[in-house]
Short mmCIF file of C-alpha atoms in Angstrom, two decimals:
data_model
loop_
_atom_site.label_atom_id
_atom_site.label_comp_id
_atom_site.label_asym_id
_atom_site.label_seq_id
_atom_site.Cartn_x
_atom_site.Cartn_y
_atom_site.Cartn_z
CA MET Q 1 -127.24 135.02 -40.27
CA LEU Q 2 -128.03 137.68 -42.82
CA TYR Q 3 -131.34 135.93 -43.59
CA VAL Q 4 -132.45 135.96 -39.97
CA GLU Q 5 -131.39 139.58 -39.67
CA LEU Q 6 -133.40 140.53 -42.76
CA LEU Q 7 -136.38 138.52 -41.56
CA ALA Q 8 -136.33 140.30 -38.21
CA GLN Q 9 -136.02 143.73 -39.83
CA GLY Q 10 -138.82 142.82 -42.21
CA LEU Q 11 -141.12 141.73 -39.42
CA VAL Q 12 -140.50 144.94 -37.49
CA GLN Q 13 -141.28 147.02 -40.56
CA GLY Q 14 -144.26 144.75 -41.29
CA SER Q 15 -145.60 145.32 -37.77
CA ILE Q 16 -145.74 149.03 -38.44
CA TYR Q 17 -147.48 148.49 -41.77
CA ALA Q 18 -149.92 146.19 -40.01
CA LEU Q 19 -150.87 148.75 -37.37
CA VAL Q 20 -151.55 151.37 -40.03
CA ALA Q 21 -153.33 149.06 -42.46
CA VAL Q 22 -155.66 147.47 -39.90
CA GLY Q 23 -157.47 150.76 -39.37
CA LEU Q 24 -157.78 151.30 -43.08
CA THR Q 25 -159.24 147.86 -43.69
CA LEU Q 26 -161.63 148.25 -40.74
CA VAL Q 27 -163.03 151.46 -42.20
CA TYR Q 28 -163.24 149.94 -45.67
CA GLY Q 29 -164.99 146.84 -44.35
CA LEU Q 30 -167.61 148.83 -42.50
CA LEU Q 31 -168.25 151.81 -44.76
CA ARG Q 32 -166.66 150.91 -48.12
CA ILE Q 33 -164.63 154.12 -47.93
CA LEU Q 34 -160.93 154.32 -48.82
CA HIS Q 35 -159.88 156.38 -45.83
CA VAL Q 36 -156.74 158.03 -47.24
CA ALA Q 37 -156.62 160.59 -44.41
CA HIS Q 38 -155.91 157.65 -42.10
CA ALA Q 39 -152.19 158.17 -42.78
CA GLY Q 40 -152.56 161.74 -41.50
CA LEU Q 41 -153.61 160.26 -38.17
CA PHE Q 42 -150.49 158.11 -38.21
CA THR Q 43 -148.44 161.32 -38.50
CA LEU Q 44 -150.43 163.01 -35.74
CA GLY Q 45 -149.72 160.01 -33.52
CA GLY Q 46 -146.01 160.50 -34.13
CA TYR Q 47 -146.17 164.18 -33.19
CA VAL Q 48 -148.19 163.61 -30.03
CA GLY Q 49 -145.83 160.79 -29.07
CA VAL Q 50 -142.69 162.91 -29.41
CA LEU Q 51 -144.20 166.00 -27.75
CA VAL Q 52 -145.60 164.12 -24.75
CA THR Q 53 -142.38 162.13 -24.30
CA ASN Q 54 -140.35 165.32 -24.35
CA ALA Q 55 -142.70 166.95 -21.85
CA THR Q 56 -143.05 164.05 -19.40
CA GLY Q 57 -140.13 161.76 -20.10
CA SER Q 58 -142.42 158.74 -20.35
CA LEU Q 59 -142.71 156.99 -23.69
CA LEU Q 60 -145.45 154.69 -22.43
CA LEU Q 61 -147.57 157.60 -21.28
CA ALA Q 62 -146.92 159.30 -24.61
CA LEU Q 63 -148.09 156.19 -26.47
CA LEU Q 64 -151.31 156.07 -24.47
CA VAL Q 65 -152.01 159.77 -24.89
CA ALA Q 66 -151.29 159.53 -28.62
CA MET Q 67 -153.63 156.56 -29.06
CA VAL Q 68 -156.51 158.15 -27.15
CA THR Q 69 -156.21 161.63 -28.69
CA VAL Q 70 -155.82 160.34 -32.21
CA GLY Q 71 -158.64 157.86 -31.63
CA ILE Q 72 -160.90 160.76 -30.74
CA VAL Q 73 -159.72 162.77 -33.76
CA GLY Q 74 -160.54 159.70 -35.89
CA MET Q 75 -164.09 159.65 -34.53
CA ALA Q 76 -164.40 163.36 -35.24
CA ILE Q 77 -163.29 162.77 -38.83
CA TYR Q 78 -166.03 160.17 -39.21
CA ARG Q 79 -168.64 162.50 -37.75
CA LEU Q 80 -167.63 165.68 -39.58
CA CYS Q 81 -166.19 164.42 -42.84
CA TYR Q 82 -167.74 161.05 -43.72
CA GLN Q 83 -171.11 160.81 -42.03
CA PRO Q 84 -172.65 163.71 -43.98
CA ILE Q 85 -171.70 162.14 -47.32
CA LEU Q 86 -172.33 158.45 -46.67
CA ASP Q 87 -175.26 158.30 -49.09
CA LYS Q 88 -173.18 159.80 -51.91
CA PRO Q 89 -171.25 157.60 -54.38
CA PRO Q 90 -167.97 156.20 -52.93
CA TYR Q 91 -165.70 158.51 -54.93
CA VAL Q 92 -167.14 161.52 -53.07
CA ALA Q 93 -165.81 160.20 -49.77
CA LEU Q 94 -162.52 159.29 -51.47
CA ILE Q 95 -162.03 162.83 -52.77
CA ALA Q 96 -162.98 164.27 -49.38
CA SER Q 97 -160.49 161.95 -47.75
CA ILE Q 98 -157.62 162.91 -50.07
CA GLY Q 99 -158.40 166.59 -49.51
CA LEU Q 100 -158.44 166.07 -45.78
CA PHE Q 101 -155.10 164.26 -45.90
CA ILE Q 102 -153.43 167.13 -47.79
CA ALA Q 103 -154.97 169.64 -45.38
CA MET Q 104 -153.71 167.66 -42.39
CA GLU Q 105 -150.14 167.66 -43.72
CA GLU Q 106 -150.31 171.41 -44.22
CA VAL Q 107 -151.68 171.95 -40.72
CA TYR Q 108 -148.79 169.92 -39.26
CA ARG Q 109 -146.37 172.04 -41.29
CA LEU Q 110 -147.90 175.24 -39.97
CA VAL Q 111 -148.22 174.14 -36.37
CA PHE Q 112 -145.08 172.05 -35.86
CA GLY Q 113 -142.80 173.59 -38.50
CA PRO Q 114 -141.55 172.16 -41.82
CA TYR Q 115 -138.37 170.49 -40.55
CA GLY Q 116 -139.80 167.98 -38.17
CA ILE Q 117 -139.11 167.36 -34.50
CA SER Q 118 -137.12 164.74 -32.56
CA PHE Q 119 -136.94 163.23 -29.11
CA GLU Q 120 -134.74 165.22 -26.72
CA ASN Q 121 -133.57 161.97 -25.12
CA PRO Q 122 -134.40 159.22 -27.60
CA PRO Q 123 -135.73 156.26 -25.57
CA LEU Q 124 -135.06 152.56 -26.17
CA GLN Q 125 -131.92 153.05 -28.24
CA ASP Q 126 -129.91 150.27 -26.56
CA VAL Q 127 -128.94 147.28 -28.60
CA VAL Q 128 -129.84 143.73 -27.66
CA GLN Q 129 -128.84 140.34 -28.98
CA MET Q 130 -131.72 137.96 -29.65
CA PHE Q 131 -131.54 134.67 -31.52
CA GLY Q 132 -128.19 135.75 -32.86
CA VAL Q 133 -129.65 138.95 -34.29
CA THR Q 134 -128.75 142.43 -33.20
CA LEU Q 135 -131.77 144.63 -32.67
CA ARG Q 136 -132.41 147.97 -31.10
CA LEU Q 137 -134.72 147.93 -28.08
CA GLY Q 138 -137.07 150.19 -30.03
CA GLU Q 139 -137.43 147.53 -32.69
CA VAL Q 140 -138.14 144.83 -30.13
CA ALA Q 141 -140.70 147.12 -28.49
CA THR Q 142 -142.33 147.76 -31.85
CA ALA Q 143 -142.77 144.08 -32.57
CA ALA Q 144 -143.92 143.32 -29.04
CA GLY Q 145 -146.29 146.28 -28.95
CA THR Q 146 -147.86 145.23 -32.23
CA LEU Q 147 -148.33 141.70 -30.98
CA LEU Q 148 -149.98 143.02 -27.83
CA LEU Q 149 -152.33 145.40 -29.65
CA VAL Q 150 -153.33 142.91 -32.31
CA GLY Q 151 -153.84 140.27 -29.62
CA ALA Q 152 -156.05 142.62 -27.64
CA LEU Q 153 -158.05 143.38 -30.77
CA ALA Q 154 -158.49 139.68 -31.47
CA VAL Q 155 -159.73 139.03 -27.94
CA PHE Q 156 -162.07 142.00 -28.01
CA SER Q 157 -163.61 141.20 -31.39
CA GLY Q 158 -163.70 137.46 -30.84
CA LYS Q 159 -164.70 137.04 -27.21
CA THR Q 160 -166.90 139.96 -26.21
CA ARG Q 161 -170.55 140.58 -26.96
CA PHE Q 162 -169.83 143.98 -28.46
CA GLY Q 163 -167.01 142.53 -30.54
CA THR Q 164 -169.45 139.99 -31.95
CA ALA Q 165 -171.89 142.79 -32.73
CA TRP Q 166 -169.08 144.66 -34.47
CA ARG Q 167 -168.23 141.74 -36.74
CA ALA Q 168 -171.91 141.20 -37.49
CA THR Q 169 -172.26 144.86 -38.48
CA VAL Q 170 -169.33 144.61 -40.87
CA THR Q 171 -170.94 141.73 -42.78
CA ASP Q 172 -174.54 143.00 -42.84
CA PRO Q 173 -175.27 146.40 -41.27
CA ASP Q 174 -179.02 146.23 -41.98
CA MET Q 175 -179.48 142.86 -40.31
CA ALA Q 176 -177.27 143.93 -37.41
CA GLU Q 177 -179.50 146.93 -36.88
CA SER Q 178 -182.55 144.73 -37.13
CA PHE Q 179 -181.41 142.86 -34.02
CA GLY Q 180 -180.83 145.97 -31.99
CA ILE Q 181 -177.18 146.81 -32.64
CA ASP Q 182 -176.43 150.52 -32.57
CA ILE Q 183 -174.50 150.71 -35.82
CA ILE Q 184 -173.52 154.35 -35.28
CA LYS Q 185 -171.80 153.33 -32.04
CA VAL Q 186 -170.06 150.54 -33.95
CA ARG Q 187 -168.79 153.06 -36.49
CA TYR Q 188 -167.39 155.34 -33.80
CA LEU Q 189 -165.67 152.42 -32.12
CA ASN Q 190 -164.33 151.30 -35.47
CA PHE Q 191 -162.78 154.70 -36.13
CA PHE Q 192 -161.46 154.96 -32.59
CA ILE Q 193 -159.66 151.62 -32.70
CA GLY Q 194 -158.36 152.05 -36.25
CA SER Q 195 -157.05 155.55 -35.53
CA ALA Q 196 -155.51 154.57 -32.20
CA PHE Q 197 -153.65 151.75 -33.97
CA ALA Q 198 -152.35 154.17 -36.61
CA ALA Q 199 -151.23 156.51 -33.81
CA SER Q 200 -149.29 153.71 -32.14
CA ALA Q 201 -147.54 153.04 -35.46
CA GLY Q 202 -146.71 156.75 -35.69
CA VAL Q 203 -145.12 156.69 -32.25
CA MET Q 204 -143.09 153.59 -33.18
CA VAL Q 205 -141.83 155.12 -36.42
CA ALA Q 206 -140.92 158.28 -34.53
CA LEU Q 207 -138.97 156.09 -32.13
CA LEU Q 208 -137.16 154.14 -34.85
CA ASN Q 209 -136.27 157.21 -36.94
CA ASN Q 210 -136.02 159.66 -34.04
CA MET Q 211 -137.90 162.06 -36.26
CA VAL Q 212 -141.42 163.13 -37.12
CA GLU Q 213 -142.16 165.40 -40.04
CA PRO Q 214 -145.32 166.66 -41.73
CA THR Q 215 -145.08 164.32 -44.72
CA MET Q 216 -144.13 161.12 -42.88
CA GLY Q 217 -147.60 159.74 -43.70
CA SER Q 218 -147.24 159.99 -47.49
CA VAL Q 219 -145.51 156.70 -48.13
CA PRO Q 220 -147.55 154.74 -45.53
CA SER Q 221 -150.74 156.16 -47.05
CA TYR Q 222 -150.34 154.47 -50.39
CA LYS Q 223 -148.48 151.47 -49.07
CA ALA Q 224 -151.32 150.75 -46.66
CA LEU Q 225 -153.72 150.88 -49.61
CA ALA Q 226 -151.58 148.27 -51.38
CA ILE Q 227 -151.60 146.13 -48.25
CA ILE Q 228 -155.34 146.11 -47.74
CA VAL Q 229 -155.84 145.16 -51.38
CA LEU Q 230 -153.32 142.33 -50.94
CA GLY Q 231 -155.05 141.22 -47.76
CA GLY Q 232 -158.47 141.15 -49.39
CA LEU Q 233 -160.28 144.44 -48.74
CA GLY Q 234 -161.96 144.50 -45.34
CA ASP Q 235 -160.31 141.27 -44.16
CA VAL Q 236 -158.40 142.02 -40.94
CA ARG Q 237 -156.49 138.76 -40.71
CA GLY Q 238 -155.50 138.94 -44.38
CA THR Q 239 -154.36 142.52 -43.91
CA LEU Q 240 -152.12 141.59 -40.97
CA LEU Q 241 -150.50 138.77 -42.89
CA ALA Q 242 -150.09 140.89 -46.03
CA ALA Q 243 -148.44 143.64 -43.96
CA LEU Q 244 -145.92 141.25 -42.44
CA ALA Q 245 -145.29 139.61 -45.80
CA LEU Q 246 -144.66 142.97 -47.42
CA GLY Q 247 -142.28 144.00 -44.65
CA VAL Q 248 -140.23 140.86 -45.15
CA ILE Q 249 -140.31 141.05 -48.95
CA GLU Q 250 -139.13 144.64 -48.83
CA ALA Q 251 -136.29 143.74 -46.46
CA PHE Q 252 -135.03 141.00 -48.76
CA GLY Q 253 -135.87 142.94 -51.91
CA THR Q 254 -133.82 145.94 -50.87
CA ILE Q 255 -130.75 143.71 -50.62
CA TYR Q 256 -131.27 141.61 -53.72
CA LEU Q 257 -133.18 143.95 -56.02
CA GLY Q 258 -132.09 147.26 -54.58
CA LYS Q 259 -130.01 148.03 -57.66
CA PHE Q 260 -133.03 148.13 -59.98
CA LEU Q 261 -135.95 148.75 -57.67
CA ASP Q 262 -136.44 151.27 -54.95
CA ARG Q 263 -137.88 149.92 -51.65
CA ASP Q 264 -141.28 151.46 -52.27
CA ALA Q 265 -141.35 150.23 -55.85
CA ILE Q 266 -140.87 146.66 -54.59
CA ALA Q 267 -144.13 146.94 -52.67
CA PHE Q 268 -146.02 147.81 -55.81
CA ALA Q 269 -144.24 145.31 -58.03
CA PHE Q 270 -145.35 142.73 -55.46
CA LEU Q 271 -148.89 144.10 -55.47
CA ILE Q 272 -149.15 143.93 -59.26
CA LEU Q 273 -147.66 140.45 -59.32
CA VAL Q 274 -150.12 139.14 -56.73
CA LEU Q 275 -153.14 140.76 -58.35
CA MET Q 276 -152.27 139.19 -61.68
CA VAL Q 277 -152.53 135.76 -60.09
CA ARG Q 278 -155.08 136.38 -57.34
CA PRO Q 279 -157.31 139.39 -58.09
CA GLN Q 280 -159.21 138.84 -54.82
CA GLY Q 281 -156.00 139.41 -52.82
CA LEU Q 282 -153.63 136.95 -51.15
CA PHE Q 283 -156.17 135.61 -48.68
CA GLY Q 284 -159.49 136.83 -50.09
CA ARG Q 285 -162.25 134.49 -51.12
CA ALA Q 286 -162.88 134.25 -54.82
CA MET J 1 -206.88 142.69 -30.88
CA ALA J 2 -205.13 143.99 -33.95
CA MET J 3 -201.40 143.69 -33.52
CA LEU J 4 -200.25 144.97 -36.88
CA GLN J 5 -202.14 147.11 -39.35
CA LEU J 6 -200.90 148.27 -42.71
CA GLU J 7 -202.93 151.21 -43.95
CA ASN J 8 -202.72 152.06 -47.65
CA MET J 9 -199.04 151.28 -47.56
CA ASP J 10 -196.81 152.21 -50.50
CA CYS J 11 -193.20 151.19 -50.21
CA GLY J 12 -190.24 150.64 -52.47
CA TYR J 13 -186.72 151.52 -53.44
CA GLY J 14 -185.95 154.94 -54.89
CA ALA J 15 -188.47 155.59 -57.65
CA PHE J 16 -189.60 151.96 -57.79
CA HIS J 17 -192.83 151.14 -55.96
CA ALA J 18 -192.66 147.51 -54.86
CA VAL J 19 -195.97 147.58 -52.99
CA HIS J 20 -198.93 149.77 -53.77
CA ASP J 21 -201.85 150.73 -51.52
CA LEU J 22 -201.68 147.64 -49.32
CA SER J 23 -203.99 147.42 -46.34
CA LEU J 24 -204.14 144.44 -44.02
CA THR J 25 -204.71 143.62 -40.38
CA ILE J 26 -202.96 140.91 -38.40
CA GLN J 27 -204.60 139.87 -35.13
CA GLN J 28 -202.64 139.02 -32.02
CA GLY J 29 -201.70 135.34 -31.87
CA GLU J 30 -202.59 134.37 -35.42
CA ILE J 31 -200.57 133.10 -38.34
CA PHE J 32 -200.89 135.34 -41.35
CA ALA J 33 -199.69 134.02 -44.70
CA LEU J 34 -198.59 136.31 -47.48
CA LEU J 35 -198.80 134.52 -50.80
CA GLY J 36 -198.08 135.47 -54.36
CA PRO J 37 -195.72 134.94 -57.28
CA ASN J 38 -192.11 136.08 -57.39
CA GLY J 39 -191.73 139.84 -57.41
CA ALA J 40 -195.23 140.41 -56.03
CA GLY J 41 -193.88 142.53 -53.18
CA LYS J 42 -194.05 139.99 -50.34
CA SER J 43 -190.48 140.44 -49.18
CA SER J 44 -190.70 144.21 -49.59
CA THR J 45 -193.74 144.20 -47.33
CA ILE J 46 -191.86 142.27 -44.64
CA MET J 47 -188.74 144.41 -44.91
CA SER J 48 -190.83 147.54 -44.79
CA ILE J 49 -192.44 146.39 -41.54
CA ALA J 50 -188.94 145.60 -40.20
CA GLY J 51 -187.83 149.09 -41.17
CA HIS J 52 -185.53 148.46 -44.11
CA VAL J 53 -187.63 149.39 -47.11
CA GLN J 54 -188.65 152.99 -47.43
CA LEU J 55 -192.30 153.74 -46.73
CA MET J 56 -193.63 156.15 -49.35
CA SER J 57 -197.13 156.69 -48.05
CA GLY J 58 -199.62 155.14 -45.68
CA ALA J 59 -198.98 153.88 -42.17
CA ILE J 60 -197.70 150.84 -40.29
CA ARG J 61 -199.42 150.49 -36.94
CA PHE J 62 -198.10 148.17 -34.27
CA ASP J 63 -200.31 147.89 -31.16
CA GLY J 64 -202.20 150.85 -32.58
CA THR J 65 -199.18 153.20 -32.81
CA ASP J 66 -197.71 154.33 -36.10
CA ILE J 67 -194.16 152.98 -36.16
CA SER J 68 -193.22 154.13 -39.66
CA SER J 69 -190.80 156.77 -38.38
CA LEU J 70 -188.95 154.34 -36.09
CA SER J 71 -185.60 152.81 -37.00
CA ALA J 72 -185.15 149.07 -37.43
CA ARG J 73 -183.36 149.03 -34.08
CA GLU J 74 -186.32 150.60 -32.31
CA ARG J 75 -188.73 148.21 -33.97
CA VAL J 76 -187.00 145.08 -32.70
CA ARG J 77 -187.25 146.53 -29.20
CA LEU J 78 -191.01 146.73 -29.66
CA GLY J 79 -191.03 143.03 -30.47
CA ILE J 80 -190.77 142.77 -34.25
CA ALA J 81 -188.18 140.30 -35.52
CA VAL J 82 -187.47 138.98 -38.97
CA ALA J 83 -186.04 135.86 -40.59
CA PRO J 84 -185.50 137.51 -43.97
CA GLU J 85 -185.38 136.45 -47.59
CA GLY J 86 -182.15 134.61 -48.33
CA ARG J 87 -181.72 134.05 -44.52
CA ARG J 88 -179.01 136.73 -44.36
CA LEU J 89 -177.10 135.03 -41.58
CA PHE J 90 -173.77 136.48 -40.54
CA PRO J 91 -171.63 134.01 -42.51
CA ASP J 92 -168.32 134.51 -40.68
CA LEU J 93 -169.88 134.33 -37.24
CA THR J 94 -170.41 130.98 -35.57
CA ILE J 95 -173.87 129.50 -34.96
CA GLU J 96 -173.64 130.59 -31.36
CA GLU J 97 -172.53 134.12 -32.26
CA ASN J 98 -175.40 134.47 -34.72
CA LEU J 99 -177.77 133.67 -31.87
CA THR J 100 -175.97 136.13 -29.58
CA VAL J 101 -176.52 138.89 -32.13
CA GLY J 102 -180.16 137.82 -32.42
CA GLY J 103 -180.64 138.56 -28.73
CA TYR J 104 -178.66 141.79 -28.75
CA SER J 105 -181.70 143.98 -28.07
CA LEU J 106 -182.27 142.23 -24.75
CA PRO J 107 -180.24 142.17 -21.53
CA LYS J 108 -177.44 139.63 -21.61
CA GLY J 109 -179.18 137.52 -18.96
CA ARG J 110 -181.96 136.56 -21.38
CA GLU J 111 -179.45 135.13 -23.84
CA THR J 112 -178.81 131.82 -22.09
CA ILE J 113 -182.51 131.16 -21.50
CA ASN J 114 -183.47 131.98 -25.07
CA LYS J 115 -180.66 129.88 -26.51
CA GLU J 116 -182.03 126.90 -24.58
CA ILE J 117 -185.45 127.47 -26.13
CA VAL J 118 -183.96 127.65 -29.62
CA PHE J 119 -181.95 124.46 -29.01
CA THR J 120 -185.04 122.63 -27.81
CA LEU J 121 -186.81 123.44 -31.07
CA PHE J 122 -183.77 122.97 -33.28
CA PRO J 123 -181.52 120.43 -31.52
CA ARG J 124 -179.52 120.10 -34.69
CA LEU J 125 -177.97 123.54 -34.15
CA THR J 126 -176.27 122.38 -30.96
CA GLU J 127 -174.09 119.97 -32.90
CA ARG J 128 -172.11 122.71 -34.61
CA LEU J 129 -172.18 125.66 -32.26
CA LYS J 130 -168.62 126.79 -32.93
CA GLN J 131 -168.76 126.51 -36.71
CA PRO J 132 -169.27 129.50 -39.00
CA ALA J 133 -172.83 129.88 -40.25
CA SER J 134 -171.55 129.66 -43.83
CA THR J 135 -170.88 125.94 -43.33
CA LEU J 136 -174.53 125.08 -42.66
CA SER J 137 -176.85 123.30 -45.08
CA GLY J 138 -179.90 125.12 -46.43
CA GLY J 139 -182.22 123.62 -43.85
CA GLU J 140 -179.88 124.37 -40.98
CA GLN J 141 -179.53 127.93 -42.21
CA GLN J 142 -183.29 128.40 -42.07
CA MET J 143 -183.34 126.95 -38.55
CA LEU J 144 -180.63 129.37 -37.52
CA ALA J 145 -182.39 132.30 -39.19
CA MET J 146 -185.56 131.46 -37.28
CA GLY J 147 -183.62 130.80 -34.09
CA ARG J 148 -181.76 134.09 -34.41
CA ALA J 149 -185.08 135.92 -34.74
CA MET J 150 -186.52 134.02 -31.76
CA MET J 151 -183.60 135.26 -29.64
CA ALA J 152 -185.19 138.73 -29.77
CA GLU J 153 -188.29 137.34 -27.97
CA PRO J 154 -190.52 138.72 -30.73
CA ARG J 155 -194.24 139.27 -30.36
CA LEU J 156 -194.43 139.47 -34.14
CA LEU J 157 -192.15 137.07 -35.99
CA MET J 158 -191.87 137.51 -39.75
CA ILE J 159 -190.47 134.60 -41.71
CA ASP J 160 -189.71 134.93 -45.41
CA GLU J 161 -189.50 131.93 -47.77
CA VAL J 162 -190.08 129.40 -44.99
CA SER J 163 -189.60 126.27 -47.07
CA LEU J 164 -187.77 127.53 -50.16
CA GLY J 165 -185.05 125.09 -51.16
CA LEU J 166 -185.52 122.85 -48.13
CA MET J 167 -185.89 119.08 -47.97
CA PRO J 168 -189.37 117.96 -46.83
CA LYS J 169 -188.00 116.78 -43.49
CA MET J 170 -186.52 120.22 -42.80
CA VAL J 171 -189.79 121.88 -43.81
CA ASP J 172 -191.50 119.75 -41.14
CA VAL J 173 -189.03 120.90 -38.51
CA CYS J 174 -189.61 124.54 -39.41
CA TYR J 175 -193.39 124.21 -39.34
CA HIS J 176 -193.23 122.34 -36.07
CA ALA J 177 -191.39 125.36 -34.67
CA ILE J 178 -193.93 127.75 -36.16
CA ASN J 179 -196.80 125.84 -34.52
CA HIS J 180 -194.94 125.81 -31.23
CA LEU J 181 -194.39 129.57 -31.37
CA LYS J 182 -198.05 130.10 -32.12
CA SER J 183 -198.97 128.04 -29.07
CA GLN J 184 -196.75 130.38 -27.06
CA GLY J 185 -198.78 133.33 -28.26
CA VAL J 186 -196.34 134.66 -30.86
CA THR J 187 -197.98 136.30 -33.86
CA ILE J 188 -196.48 135.10 -37.13
CA LEU J 189 -196.35 136.65 -40.57
CA LEU J 190 -195.03 134.23 -43.11
CA VAL J 191 -194.20 134.32 -46.77
CA GLU J 192 -194.43 130.96 -48.42
CA GLN J 193 -194.09 129.64 -51.96
CA ASN J 194 -195.60 126.34 -50.88
CA THR J 195 -199.24 127.39 -50.84
CA LYS J 196 -200.61 124.07 -49.62
CA ARG J 197 -198.32 124.08 -46.63
CA ALA J 198 -199.10 127.69 -45.80
CA LEU J 199 -202.85 127.13 -45.95
CA GLU J 200 -202.51 124.24 -43.49
CA VAL J 201 -201.17 126.45 -40.72
CA ALA J 202 -202.45 129.92 -41.54
CA ASP J 203 -205.41 131.68 -40.01
CA GLN J 204 -205.50 134.55 -42.47
CA VAL J 205 -204.27 134.84 -46.03
CA CYS J 206 -203.40 137.72 -48.31
CA VAL J 207 -202.53 137.18 -51.96
CA LEU J 208 -200.29 139.77 -53.53
CA GLU J 209 -199.74 140.30 -57.22
CA SER J 210 -197.61 143.03 -58.79
CA GLY J 211 -197.44 144.84 -55.48
CA GLN J 212 -201.17 144.88 -54.84
CA SER J 213 -203.50 142.84 -52.71
CA VAL J 214 -205.79 140.81 -54.96
CA TRP J 215 -207.45 138.58 -52.37
CA GLN J 216 -207.72 138.52 -48.59
CA GLY J 217 -209.65 136.19 -46.35
CA THR J 218 -209.42 133.40 -43.83
CA ALA J 219 -207.43 130.29 -44.60
CA THR J 220 -210.66 128.27 -44.28
CA GLU J 221 -212.19 130.30 -47.09
CA ALA J 222 -209.04 129.93 -49.12
CA ARG J 223 -209.04 126.15 -48.67
CA LYS J 224 -212.68 126.00 -49.75
CA ALA J 225 -211.98 127.98 -52.88
CA PRO J 226 -208.94 126.26 -54.32
CA ASP J 227 -209.85 127.39 -57.82
CA LEU J 228 -209.67 130.98 -56.76
CA ILE J 229 -206.30 130.65 -55.13
CA GLU J 230 -205.04 128.56 -57.98
CA ALA J 231 -206.07 131.24 -60.42
CA PHE J 232 -203.98 133.76 -58.56
CA LEU J 233 -201.02 131.59 -57.85
CA GLY J 234 -200.93 128.91 -60.48
CA MET J 235 -200.67 126.43 -57.65
CA THR J 236 -198.87 123.30 -58.84
CA LYS J 237 -198.57 119.74 -57.67
CA GLU J 238 -194.87 120.03 -56.88
CA ALA J 239 -195.79 122.30 -54.02
CA SER J 240 -196.52 119.51 -51.60
#
């Protein structure tokens, strides 16, 4: 039963990684920018989620508000931080992004205080039995929410005209523009969706830990980078699978390798191991 | 009536001038062939008209208006579409999705009608509608590239490397489509390595070499002066 338990825990953790990493891989695919500040949006999502829940008592409303606000902040970051430097070499955007991430953490510290905040009445704390595994409702909600969001993304990008235009723009922006696609609109949408997903992950982590703090994005920031490399940079499906795989590997690794390797070190040991064998990532094309 | 006029056009990438001082006029409804060896600037000319290669000096007039400050997106709305060098299909998108993107500048209602037209000309595309474009053979890719451009209902269709790497049968299909489009009143600018084939369909010809126009005239003149063309192009027998 321990295996099933670990698998379930791993998948829940992997869901959160997936929600953060999808936005990162979307931005990389479209603009070839490593959007480090993305993890700052994850943190912001957590704060908005806790504050709105405490004010209104509705977690669902808080999730929606967090996703929309953070989505808009994500678009503003594109407009104010990245768009002016798109024609510069990629490291310029990378440095800007790292700077922005540090600044965001400091702003959270100043505005919300250094010790973090919690839910007044933590929602979804009840325990349920499923398939012989004991899970908190929050964990079930996290997995289900991820499934719902990723499913909605798949339907949008796969079945709608604008979704098709989006995927076309990712593979060849010039040609997409040549057939009338507004690639600036695509970029805004890209940042909105990616940031909203990160915000939802922030709310879920806040729920699971009953805590948000200014630096909660630090570990996800570099772990998400590892995940998108594993998934094959810019490949959404690969990123999702890599995120789930990493969640599960960490869950098992903590039990069996925990004596030698810290949880976060396992992620990078796995990354190095995979890249030695498959430099293009787990699912990337050679 | 002149549909497209290039006036002393210089274009290129960064400091590199791919085309120098090129002037030419394409009349409404004609087929204009751009010939020349590799690296002569043919593709740069096409991509500059489409809005992707930077214009350094001169003007590009479409229906008499200078369009050189317009974006690629605005140009397709005026009726300029391109089937570019290397096809540049969207490899992960299906055949059908590639066509959808081709018609993106038009209202959704036109999509179904235009797809039917494309399928009539290239019935082969209907067999694999749901497959990614990357799975197509070279000939099918060219059909899809042309079909995708046709989805934009262009008045000026630019086709690069029409027959490059295609089997003779596929070349026939593509030229059949080109003739059909001409009969519908579409103006066509084509780049072709197969000089003989190009001269069969073209009305006007321009020979480029090292980014400059070295000969312009009607295709009839060009056919009468094979020595001249051969001198410029080193026309060989394999081009049949």
